XYZ file of C-alpha atoms in Angstrom:
725
model
C -80.120 47.733 106.792
C -79.471 44.826 109.160
C -76.400 42.594 109.472
C -76.156 39.570 111.857
C -73.706 36.664 112.290
C -72.648 33.924 114.776
C -74.406 33.422 118.131
C -74.850 36.825 119.734
C -75.695 40.256 118.418
C -74.676 43.487 120.086
C -77.126 46.150 118.941
C -76.005 49.467 117.432
C -78.191 52.223 116.029
C -76.896 54.278 113.040
C -78.225 57.067 110.799
C -79.142 55.310 107.501
C -77.999 58.291 105.446
C -74.765 59.421 107.089
C -73.737 56.203 108.800
C -73.141 58.147 112.020
C -74.320 56.856 115.437
C -77.772 57.854 116.658
C -77.566 58.623 120.421
C -80.548 58.321 122.778
C -82.616 56.141 120.432
C -85.297 54.115 122.244
C -85.225 50.337 121.835
C -87.983 47.964 122.880
C -87.083 44.249 122.979
C -89.568 41.392 123.416
C -88.281 37.773 123.296
C -90.340 35.523 120.985
C -93.105 33.836 123.030
C -92.702 36.201 125.976
C -95.106 38.911 127.177
C -92.329 40.792 128.971
C -90.462 43.598 127.228
C -87.223 45.386 128.079
C -86.237 48.906 127.126
C -82.839 50.368 126.244
C -81.404 53.715 125.154
C -78.420 54.011 122.765
C -75.319 55.891 123.930
C -73.328 58.530 122.072
C -71.669 55.833 119.954
C -75.013 54.272 119.007
C -74.559 51.171 121.155
C -77.506 50.051 123.318
C -75.825 47.799 125.846
C -78.140 44.993 124.723
C -76.937 41.679 123.343
C -79.359 39.544 121.353
C -79.091 36.054 122.845
C -82.561 34.749 121.902
C -84.863 35.453 118.961
C -86.622 38.728 119.802
C -88.973 41.294 118.328
C -87.501 44.788 118.457
C -88.799 48.299 117.872
C -86.414 51.275 117.515
C -87.661 54.867 117.526
C -86.116 58.297 117.628
C -87.465 61.785 116.808
C -86.915 62.630 113.133
C -86.508 58.984 112.033
C -88.899 56.319 110.827
C -89.683 53.702 113.523
C -87.904 50.432 112.756
C -89.560 47.103 113.596
C -88.058 43.665 113.029
C -87.393 40.267 114.531
C -83.715 39.471 115.317
C -82.048 36.121 115.820
C -78.781 35.674 117.728
C -75.757 36.796 115.774
C -72.259 38.165 116.216
C -73.151 41.791 115.518
C -76.254 43.728 114.503
C -76.554 47.223 113.005
C -79.845 48.974 112.537
C -79.870 51.948 110.159
C -82.731 54.393 110.738
C -84.123 56.317 107.792
C -85.265 59.940 108.197
C -89.015 60.276 108.749
C -89.479 62.581 105.792
C -87.718 60.311 103.275
C -87.962 56.629 104.053
C -87.539 53.699 101.700
C -88.652 50.975 104.053
C -92.129 51.882 105.288
C -93.783 49.279 107.511
C -96.580 47.244 105.859
C -99.314 45.073 107.319
C -101.529 44.007 104.365
C -101.435 40.207 103.890
C -98.358 39.928 106.149
C -97.497 37.375 108.833
C -96.417 40.337 110.996
C -95.663 43.996 110.273
C -92.439 44.239 108.231
C -90.656 46.871 106.178
C -91.824 47.014 102.562
C -88.496 45.773 101.188
C -88.704 42.653 103.372
C -92.266 41.755 102.331
C -92.596 38.740 100.070
C -95.170 40.711 98.048
C -94.459 43.755 95.920
C -96.140 46.544 97.938
C -96.190 50.216 97.049
C -96.622 52.349 100.162
C -97.965 55.905 100.143
C -97.204 57.201 103.631
C -98.650 60.108 105.597
C -95.907 62.478 104.430
C -96.747 61.809 100.776
C -100.453 62.243 101.459
C -99.688 65.638 102.994
C -97.370 66.711 100.159
C -99.988 65.852 97.523
C -102.737 67.698 99.465
C -104.920 64.646 98.782
C -108.220 64.532 100.690
C -109.669 61.487 98.865
C -108.341 58.363 97.233
C -108.801 59.701 93.710
C -106.498 62.615 94.341
C -103.877 60.383 95.930
C -103.688 57.737 93.167
C -103.838 59.931 90.056
C -100.034 60.128 89.634
C -99.242 56.520 90.586
C -97.507 54.113 88.199
C -99.658 51.297 86.713
C -102.860 53.048 87.944
C -105.231 54.745 85.495
C -108.277 56.742 86.613
C -111.583 57.043 84.748
C -114.195 59.766 85.283
C -117.979 59.746 85.166
C -119.896 62.891 86.072
C -122.611 60.986 87.933
C -120.914 57.786 89.053
C -117.579 59.306 90.139
C -113.988 58.227 89.695
C -112.955 54.630 89.005
C -109.545 53.053 88.470
C -107.641 50.292 86.760
C -104.525 48.483 87.964
C -102.164 46.672 85.557
C -104.838 47.119 82.870
C -107.590 45.511 84.971
C -110.408 47.643 86.297
C -113.788 47.792 88.009
C -114.684 44.726 89.976
C -111.116 43.363 89.798
C -109.544 45.818 92.281
C -110.395 45.134 95.887
C -110.470 48.315 98.056
C -110.211 47.874 101.832
C -110.400 50.308 104.736
C -108.601 48.740 107.670
C -109.165 45.323 106.095
C -112.886 45.798 105.451
C -114.091 45.731 101.797
C -115.771 48.927 100.579
C -119.195 48.186 99.042
C -121.402 50.189 96.685
C -120.036 49.641 93.171
C -121.886 51.374 90.301
C -120.993 50.420 86.735
C -118.271 48.252 88.210
C -116.454 50.979 90.152
C -116.115 52.234 93.694
C -116.211 56.026 93.528
C -112.744 56.965 94.823
C -113.922 60.501 95.618
C -116.171 58.983 98.332
C -113.173 57.489 100.201
C -111.705 60.237 102.351
C -108.189 60.136 103.778
C -108.815 62.146 106.981
C -107.786 59.218 109.198
C -105.282 57.537 106.855
C -101.830 56.732 108.226
C -100.776 55.210 104.898
C -102.138 53.491 101.808
C -100.746 50.097 100.738
C -101.090 48.933 97.121
C -100.402 45.290 96.221
C -100.257 44.675 92.453
C -101.313 41.263 91.166
C -103.948 38.715 92.215
C -104.451 38.278 95.961
C -107.324 35.817 95.590
C -105.799 33.269 98.038
C -105.883 35.743 100.917
C -108.727 38.092 99.933
C -110.918 36.068 97.561
C -113.167 37.578 94.913
C -112.566 41.103 93.498
C -108.798 40.791 94.052
C -107.722 39.646 90.561
C -105.879 42.896 89.785
C -104.694 43.621 93.332
C -105.601 45.138 96.668
C -105.615 48.697 97.991
C -105.742 48.865 101.796
C -106.111 52.150 103.686
C -104.411 51.859 107.075
C -105.942 54.262 109.647
C -104.098 56.072 112.416
C -104.143 54.286 115.749
C -104.898 56.033 119.065
C -102.849 54.166 121.696
C -100.940 55.079 124.829
C -101.601 57.584 127.564
C -102.240 60.786 125.705
C -104.766 63.339 124.615
C -104.672 64.462 120.992
C -106.677 66.876 118.855
C -106.560 67.966 115.230
C -108.363 70.253 112.814
C -107.816 71.248 109.189
C -109.343 73.450 106.488
C -108.814 73.078 102.718
C -109.884 75.393 99.887
C -109.369 75.034 96.122
C -110.087 77.677 93.517
C -112.523 75.509 91.531
C -114.961 75.666 94.466
C -113.771 72.968 96.916
C -114.165 73.792 100.614
C -113.349 71.049 103.147
C -113.267 71.062 106.936
C -112.431 68.246 109.362
C -111.317 67.659 112.887
C -111.346 65.304 115.831
C -109.757 64.175 119.028
C -108.403 61.054 120.694
C -108.110 60.022 124.333
C -105.874 57.249 125.649
C -105.984 56.243 129.262
C -104.536 52.996 130.593
C -105.836 50.092 128.496
C -108.577 52.208 126.877
C -108.425 54.384 123.780
C -111.178 56.365 122.057
C -111.177 58.672 119.018
C -113.770 60.657 117.084
C -113.159 62.202 113.657
C -115.613 64.132 111.466
C -115.451 66.134 108.279
C -117.439 67.968 105.626
C -116.374 68.245 101.953
C -118.053 70.490 99.437
C -117.562 70.826 95.674
C -119.389 73.504 93.695
C -119.225 71.652 90.357
C -117.400 72.322 87.082
C -119.022 73.190 83.769
C -116.517 71.524 81.432
C -117.864 71.187 77.885
C -121.455 71.269 79.004
C -123.774 74.149 78.152
C -126.572 75.693 80.185
C -127.345 74.464 83.705
C -125.913 70.964 83.228
C -122.410 70.448 84.598
C -119.875 67.845 83.498
C -118.570 67.518 87.084
C -121.600 67.471 89.383
C -121.787 69.511 92.580
C -121.559 67.396 95.712
C -121.621 67.639 99.474
C -120.171 64.962 101.763
C -120.262 64.288 105.499
C -118.115 61.580 107.158
C -117.720 60.467 110.757
C -115.532 57.778 112.362
C -115.742 56.416 115.926
C -113.015 54.150 117.359
C -112.826 52.430 120.728
C -109.883 50.158 121.655
C -109.078 48.041 124.692
C -105.569 46.571 125.133
C -105.394 43.789 127.671
C -102.128 41.996 128.548
C -102.739 39.108 126.099
C -105.352 40.425 123.725
C -106.410 43.682 122.102
C -109.991 44.533 121.077
C -111.098 47.193 118.631
C -114.468 48.528 117.547
C -115.052 51.000 114.713
C -118.131 52.712 113.274
C -117.879 54.754 110.056
C -120.725 56.881 108.618
C -120.753 58.543 105.201
C -123.414 60.702 103.525
C -123.203 62.360 100.113
C -125.606 64.485 98.070
C -124.805 64.864 94.359
C -126.896 67.202 92.216
C -127.329 66.728 88.460
C -129.135 69.766 87.052
C -130.996 69.458 83.766
C -131.167 71.908 80.929
C -133.954 74.488 80.744
C -137.060 73.257 78.911
C -138.747 75.010 75.955
C -140.732 77.012 75.104
C -140.021 79.566 77.864
C -136.833 77.988 79.320
C -137.965 78.583 82.886
C -138.350 75.013 84.106
C -136.090 71.978 84.325
C -135.834 68.425 85.599
C -133.099 67.919 88.227
C -131.774 64.675 89.686
C -130.561 64.446 93.307
C -128.470 61.375 94.167
C -128.116 60.694 97.901
C -125.575 58.039 99.001
C -125.350 56.614 102.521
C -122.679 54.142 103.609
C -122.359 52.741 107.116
C -119.718 50.257 108.286
C -119.383 48.682 111.731
C -116.385 46.549 112.614
C -115.248 44.522 115.646
C -111.821 42.904 115.765
C -109.635 41.057 118.276
C -106.018 39.950 118.194
C -103.940 38.011 120.633
C -100.391 39.240 121.360
C -97.124 37.500 120.753
C -95.344 36.176 117.668
C -97.841 33.323 117.311
C -101.280 34.888 117.381
C -104.906 34.607 116.347
C -106.846 37.498 114.896
C -110.546 37.714 114.077
C -112.773 40.458 112.748
C -116.367 40.860 111.712
C -118.063 43.752 109.926
C -121.437 44.822 108.635
C -121.636 47.305 105.748
C -124.762 49.042 104.440
C -125.083 51.082 101.281
C -128.081 53.051 100.081
C -128.371 55.204 96.954
C -131.581 57.157 96.310
C -132.329 59.054 93.115
C -134.929 61.781 93.418
C -136.253 63.508 90.300
C -137.539 67.061 90.812
C -139.459 69.352 88.463
C -138.255 72.892 89.221
C -139.801 76.227 88.329
C -136.931 78.697 88.349
C -139.248 81.741 88.329
C -141.192 80.818 91.489
C -138.440 78.546 92.904
C -141.105 75.874 93.381
C -139.708 72.320 93.563
C -141.924 69.275 92.991
C -140.840 65.700 93.568
C -141.690 63.606 90.492
C -140.306 60.154 91.370
C -137.736 58.367 93.458
C -136.007 55.013 93.293
C -133.651 53.403 95.791
C -130.929 50.777 95.531
C -129.770 48.968 98.668
C -126.641 46.904 99.202
C -125.510 45.135 102.357
C -122.525 42.972 103.209
C -121.387 40.861 106.170
C -117.727 39.926 106.494
C -116.213 37.537 109.066
C -112.562 36.665 108.966
C -110.206 34.805 111.239
C -106.559 33.819 110.956
C -103.947 32.006 113.019
C -100.335 32.913 112.407
C -97.368 30.756 113.487
C -93.710 31.693 113.285
C -91.040 29.300 114.489
C -88.316 30.424 116.798
C -85.646 29.803 114.187
C -87.505 31.897 111.586
C -87.192 29.094 108.991
C -90.861 28.191 108.834
C -94.188 29.859 109.481
C -97.784 29.490 108.320
C -101.165 31.184 108.230
C -104.496 29.389 108.271
C -107.823 31.105 108.278
C -111.460 31.385 107.240
C -113.229 34.093 105.223
C -116.982 34.657 104.991
C -118.486 37.268 102.667
C -122.252 37.525 102.258
C -123.765 40.240 100.056
C -127.382 41.172 99.436
C -129.173 43.804 97.372
C -132.681 45.133 96.949
C -134.701 48.028 95.577
C -136.467 49.065 92.400
C -133.301 48.678 90.277
C -132.966 45.028 91.351
C -136.462 44.330 90.068
C -138.045 44.924 93.468
C -136.631 41.624 94.759
C -133.953 40.815 97.322
C -130.916 39.056 95.857
C -127.993 37.562 97.762
C -124.652 35.841 97.137
C -122.556 34.101 99.831
C -118.927 33.089 99.633
C -117.305 30.936 102.363
C -113.654 29.984 102.124
C -110.698 28.487 104.004
C -107.173 29.532 103.115
C -103.668 28.373 104.041
C -100.201 29.636 103.249
C -96.746 28.563 104.429
C -93.575 30.577 104.495
C -90.374 28.573 104.333
C -86.768 29.755 104.449
C -84.615 26.805 103.291
C -81.465 28.905 103.302
C -80.587 32.412 104.430
C -81.998 35.116 102.104
C -84.443 32.780 100.297
C -88.185 32.730 101.132
C -90.806 30.469 99.550
C -94.532 30.987 100.220
C -97.119 28.686 98.618
C -100.818 29.198 99.351
C -104.214 27.601 98.708
C -107.821 28.739 98.971
C -110.839 26.440 98.963
C -114.194 28.242 98.597
C -117.914 27.618 98.340
C -120.107 30.083 96.450
C -123.878 30.025 96.683
C -124.321 30.669 92.935
C -121.208 29.291 91.226
C -118.792 26.400 91.507
C -115.503 27.763 92.790
C -112.196 26.149 91.728
C -109.182 25.595 93.939
C -107.165 28.848 94.016
C -103.419 28.662 94.393
C -100.409 30.987 94.573
C -96.658 30.615 94.810
C -94.454 33.549 95.896
C -90.668 33.444 96.001
C -88.310 36.125 97.305
C -84.499 36.000 97.189
C -81.805 38.403 98.397
C -78.735 37.329 96.393
C -76.569 40.217 97.640
C -76.745 43.214 99.937
C -79.528 45.559 98.861
C -80.879 43.178 96.161
C -84.345 41.679 96.027
C -85.844 39.280 93.503
C -89.560 38.532 93.744
C -91.510 36.134 91.542
C -95.111 34.985 91.777
C -97.437 32.637 89.906
C -101.033 32.712 91.034
C -104.596 31.986 90.040
C -107.728 34.037 90.599
C -111.473 33.589 90.564
C -114.344 36.088 90.610
C -118.025 35.277 90.609
C -120.311 37.866 88.975
C -121.655 40.430 91.412
C -125.316 41.030 92.168
C -125.098 44.276 90.220
C -123.787 42.545 87.096
C -126.416 39.834 87.343
C -129.555 41.776 88.201
C -129.121 45.576 88.420
C -131.197 47.700 85.998
C -129.504 51.116 85.918
C -131.180 53.787 83.755
C -130.885 57.562 83.990
C -130.295 60.470 81.614
C -126.730 59.285 80.940
C -126.892 55.476 81.396
C -128.950 52.531 80.207
C -127.504 49.287 81.613
C -129.177 45.947 82.234
C -127.843 43.048 84.299
C -127.298 39.611 82.768
C -128.189 36.563 84.958
C -126.486 34.224 82.443
C -122.952 35.472 83.174
C -120.126 33.040 83.806
C -117.460 33.590 86.512
C -114.015 34.920 85.690
C -110.908 32.806 86.109
C -107.375 34.123 85.785
C -103.682 33.269 85.785
C -101.040 35.804 86.776
C -97.257 35.906 86.500
C -95.096 38.651 87.976
C -91.358 39.238 88.316
C -89.733 42.108 90.225
C -86.038 42.957 90.519
C -84.716 45.706 92.762
C -81.317 46.993 93.886
C -80.655 49.518 96.648
C -77.339 51.248 97.315
C -76.675 53.230 100.482
C -73.797 55.619 100.890
C -73.103 58.353 103.446
C -74.408 61.134 101.146
C -77.117 59.391 99.165
C -79.370 56.338 98.778
C -80.350 54.999 95.366
C -82.868 52.294 94.476
C -83.861 50.891 91.099
C -86.715 48.499 90.286
C -87.866 46.504 87.258
C -91.349 44.989 87.288
C -92.835 42.620 84.679
C -96.396 41.268 84.757
C -98.774 39.105 82.724
C -102.517 38.560 83.316
C -104.674 36.039 81.444
C -108.400 36.101 82.235
C -111.052 33.732 80.880
C -114.631 35.010 80.590
C -113.870 38.535 81.760
C -117.062 40.503 82.289
C -117.526 43.748 80.361
C -120.243 45.975 78.890
C -121.494 45.688 75.313
C -124.403 47.191 73.379
C -127.436 44.896 73.171
C -129.546 47.091 70.834
C -131.536 50.352 70.918
C -128.889 52.122 72.961
C -129.146 49.564 75.806
C -125.984 47.991 77.255
C -125.606 44.778 79.155
C -122.825 42.763 80.751
C -121.246 40.003 78.669
C -118.352 37.546 78.977
C -115.317 38.091 76.721
C -113.671 34.715 76.024
C -110.062 35.665 76.686
C -108.615 38.952 77.939
C -104.895 39.516 78.434
C -102.805 42.325 79.839
C -99.066 42.454 80.042
C -96.583 45.151 80.808
C -93.473 46.398 82.518
C -92.306 49.329 84.581
C -88.928 50.776 85.478
C -88.710 52.811 88.707
C -85.894 54.785 90.273
C -85.716 56.551 93.601
C -82.855 58.500 95.154
C -82.423 60.319 98.450
C -79.639 62.897 98.235
C -77.913 64.605 101.161
C -80.961 64.487 103.433
C -82.575 67.237 101.333
C -83.761 65.823 97.998
C -86.118 62.933 97.390
C -86.351 62.099 93.682
C -88.527 59.387 92.055
C -89.046 58.601 88.395
C -90.688 55.826 86.450
C -91.546 54.607 82.937
C -93.918 51.809 82.025
C -96.084 50.273 79.332
C -99.302 48.284 79.596
C -100.765 46.233 76.748
C -104.249 44.769 76.308
C -105.661 42.127 74.015
C -109.028 40.400 73.579
C -110.058 37.095 71.993
C -113.728 36.803 70.955
C -114.761 33.214 70.488
C -118.043 33.973 68.675
C -116.237 35.957 66.028
C -113.140 33.808 66.082
C -110.977 36.902 66.180
C -108.022 37.843 68.339
C -106.905 41.445 68.672
C -103.283 42.454 68.720
C -101.844 43.942 71.866
C -102.572 47.640 72.171
C -99.882 49.339 74.215
C -100.168 52.470 76.357
C -97.091 54.132 77.910
C -96.878 56.219 81.087
C -94.199 58.319 82.790
C -94.152 59.461 86.397
C -91.781 61.633 88.346
C -91.751 63.258 91.771
C -89.225 65.530 93.461
C -89.179 66.987 96.948
C -86.636 69.461 98.236
C -86.352 70.042 101.979
C -83.455 72.261 103.141
C -81.556 70.898 106.101
C -82.713 71.896 109.567
C -85.848 73.568 108.253
C -89.575 72.819 108.469
C -90.109 73.707 104.843
C -90.429 71.567 101.691
C -91.379 72.029 98.060
C -92.635 69.175 95.884
C -93.630 68.587 92.251
C -95.599 65.594 90.886
C -95.801 64.782 87.181
C -97.465 62.037 85.168
C -97.775 61.432 81.455
C -100.633 59.075 80.494
C -100.278 57.694 76.963
C -102.995 56.916 74.478
C -105.232 54.142 75.756
C -107.174 51.574 73.726
C -110.963 51.574 73.966
C -113.136 48.686 72.687
C -116.752 49.237 71.577
C -119.587 47.517 69.701
C -120.996 49.303 66.643
C -124.609 49.195 65.403
C -123.851 46.050 63.346
C -122.606 44.210 66.457
C -118.978 44.321 65.286
C -116.382 44.790 68.025
C -113.933 47.533 67.115
C -111.101 49.398 68.734
C -110.759 53.132 69.291
C -108.492 55.102 71.537
C -108.416 57.838 74.165
C -105.820 60.558 73.650
C -102.781 61.062 75.856
C -102.389 63.874 78.385
C -100.006 65.377 80.980
C -100.574 66.303 84.623
C -98.346 68.410 86.871
C -99.014 69.371 90.529
C -96.847 71.437 92.876
C -97.035 72.100 96.592
C -95.158 73.975 99.312
C -95.425 73.017 102.988
C -94.233 74.989 105.991
C -94.709 73.869 109.580
C -94.488 75.822 112.841
C -94.376 75.265 116.579
C -92.792 71.805 116.528
C -95.009 70.668 113.630
C -98.208 71.497 115.453
C -99.291 73.867 112.704
C -98.624 73.334 108.981
C -99.633 75.398 105.988
C -99.718 74.002 102.443
C -100.006 76.045 99.272
C -99.905 74.829 95.717
C -101.352 74.324 92.242
C -102.879 71.294 90.542
C -103.182 70.421 86.859
C -100.756 73.141 85.751
C -101.183 72.096 82.096
C -104.904 72.994 82.413
C -106.229 69.673 81.051
C -110.034 69.264 81.096
C -111.325 66.899 78.383
C -109.375 64.705 75.934
C -110.474 63.246 72.600
C -111.980 59.764 72.428
C -112.059 58.301 68.901
C -113.839 55.312 67.505
C -117.171 55.540 69.387
C -120.184 57.745 69.696
C -120.210 57.988 73.454
C -120.367 54.353 74.611
C -122.832 53.647 77.332
C -123.430 57.365 77.882
C -126.349 58.262 75.713
C -125.414 61.882 75.961
C -121.782 61.189 75.036
C -119.624 62.767 72.387
C -116.100 62.649 71.218
C -114.395 63.610 74.462
C -113.650 62.112 77.857
C -113.447 64.211 81.072
C -110.070 64.045 82.841
C -109.882 66.943 85.271
C -111.475 70.321 86.067
C -108.658 72.488 84.790
C -105.867 74.372 86.527
C -106.588 75.161 90.198
C -104.863 76.591 93.232
C -105.243 75.388 96.777
C -104.443 76.289 100.368
C -104.605 74.091 103.471
C -103.960 74.705 107.135
C -103.635 71.880 109.640
C -103.434 72.027 113.423
C -102.613 69.121 115.729
C -101.631 68.832 119.371
C -100.795 66.057 121.826
C -100.832 66.269 125.609
C -97.209 65.124 125.851
C -96.024 67.882 123.479
C -93.490 70.265 124.961
C -94.293 73.924 124.901
C -92.514 75.853 122.159
C -89.717 78.072 123.167
C -90.392 81.792 123.342
C -88.749 83.973 120.697
């Protein structure tokens, strides 16, 4: 919490939970427009001896508390309340911001999953992290992996970024979330609602940005971890970082292995395919006095094995498919320092997926390669942005450019090279007409090599009518051109038969969102409540439909709508208990112009809850995570070409974990159980398997109840040696 009045502000640092002074907190103060910083330390009463006489950027840090960053203007008095590092309401966010701010001060509604939550959930990939999140639904495919929907919109409509770079390699409209590891993640930021003005195509439903850890300062760090799960998961990773003067370098590498899960399958075939993954990340940073430069290279390699059933008459031979995925991303970025700055980045991403069909003799173990086919995707991204913030804080703006060029080739693209280029300029202005009211309009003008792109707009408003209250409202438009995959990809294997459609129209959308929140802080507890309402209208949404003889192709649905609401509550009690709970409903409706029919809204509820107990003055915590996913509608086309509606049954998920750390948090051990209700497959009614020719009446959800253990080791050169016992 921050309070300021009049012309000068004497700074005081307090504990956000107890209200007591925090002595010896470190404060860094940099006047706006200056390159020179001053440093202060709070005394036993929490006062710093610093008086804010000019608008300044400040950073406050202290062991055991979340670092606080803000920009202060002159005022009579200023209090900064630090939140404990384990339980913080106001995580810092950077996605789509003018400058890093706490989540409650962002003009966008941003859900932050910080490093502590990642650790508590024992999540090693994005699928495991998001499975219990409100307004997010996961979908499973044994060969294609795990996809997701956000506010009822899925596939191509959710833009996934790693440090601001889009992840490429969508199959059947999804990025496989199990291929996105969290080894280097500092936090994950989720913005719900269209972000097309800032991020362009694929951002109709929202944006997920994985923020990596940064290796800065004069230090040497190293880390290693091992993870095992009873279903047959064995993961190892480690790395090190070196910081010296203006230079910083880090190297991280990991290997993930999954032995597969049989599910409802019989024989050699598995519902959840065995897979092996390697990932490596290189970072090199240079921080000059006025500019910082960063380079990053990420490498990913996965082998997924889909074993076939034994063949008659002797049942000694079988056809097996091996799917090898390679993804490489190289990024270079630069950013000037100061409140008014320019940032630029460029990246090149390469994706290759090779299917190899083998004929195996299981008596002689002879393996013969029958055929292979390869699909290639590549993307170039260049982005630059100038940010201006006035000294009074009343006005600021961002102006930038955004280039995205994508190409594809290989047998499944018809043996030809296809490409689509999108070039855009965007502008947004943030205006504060009165204290506690922020207005941010934005525009995006784009050129697409294949389609005519309309003018995209957005209007965001944030008000703080009273202490602890926030009201956010947004009205925005979105646009998405069909991807190369939807236009040209021919994807056929034992489970899929999908053809691209070069006659597709682009999607256009309108979005309305309203969010109300109230936070109350007392000496013994903190309580926050939130109500979120949303409405999405999309014209010509692209989806799959049967085109005859078991073949599916992409089509445009005239009008697709989703609407919904969610109620969230979070409380932090006596520095020991962190409790979160939520309830929401999402509805979907289609209008089909050719049939002249409009479906009623089909609603699906969900419930989430999370509780963490951490006894005072201990390095121990116990957490439980629960989510109820209600029945979900499922649309399909029958043999007569009639569009009908079925549903997927509801299910429950419950995970638990215990964490204990030793030697000043250098070593931590996590133990726990996942999917305690032992859910595997749930019933899907109203279809005969959809696009999966081998389908049935069930949908895979999870691989049953499992138990896990993880040990993590980390060290920094400036760590103090632990005391002898």
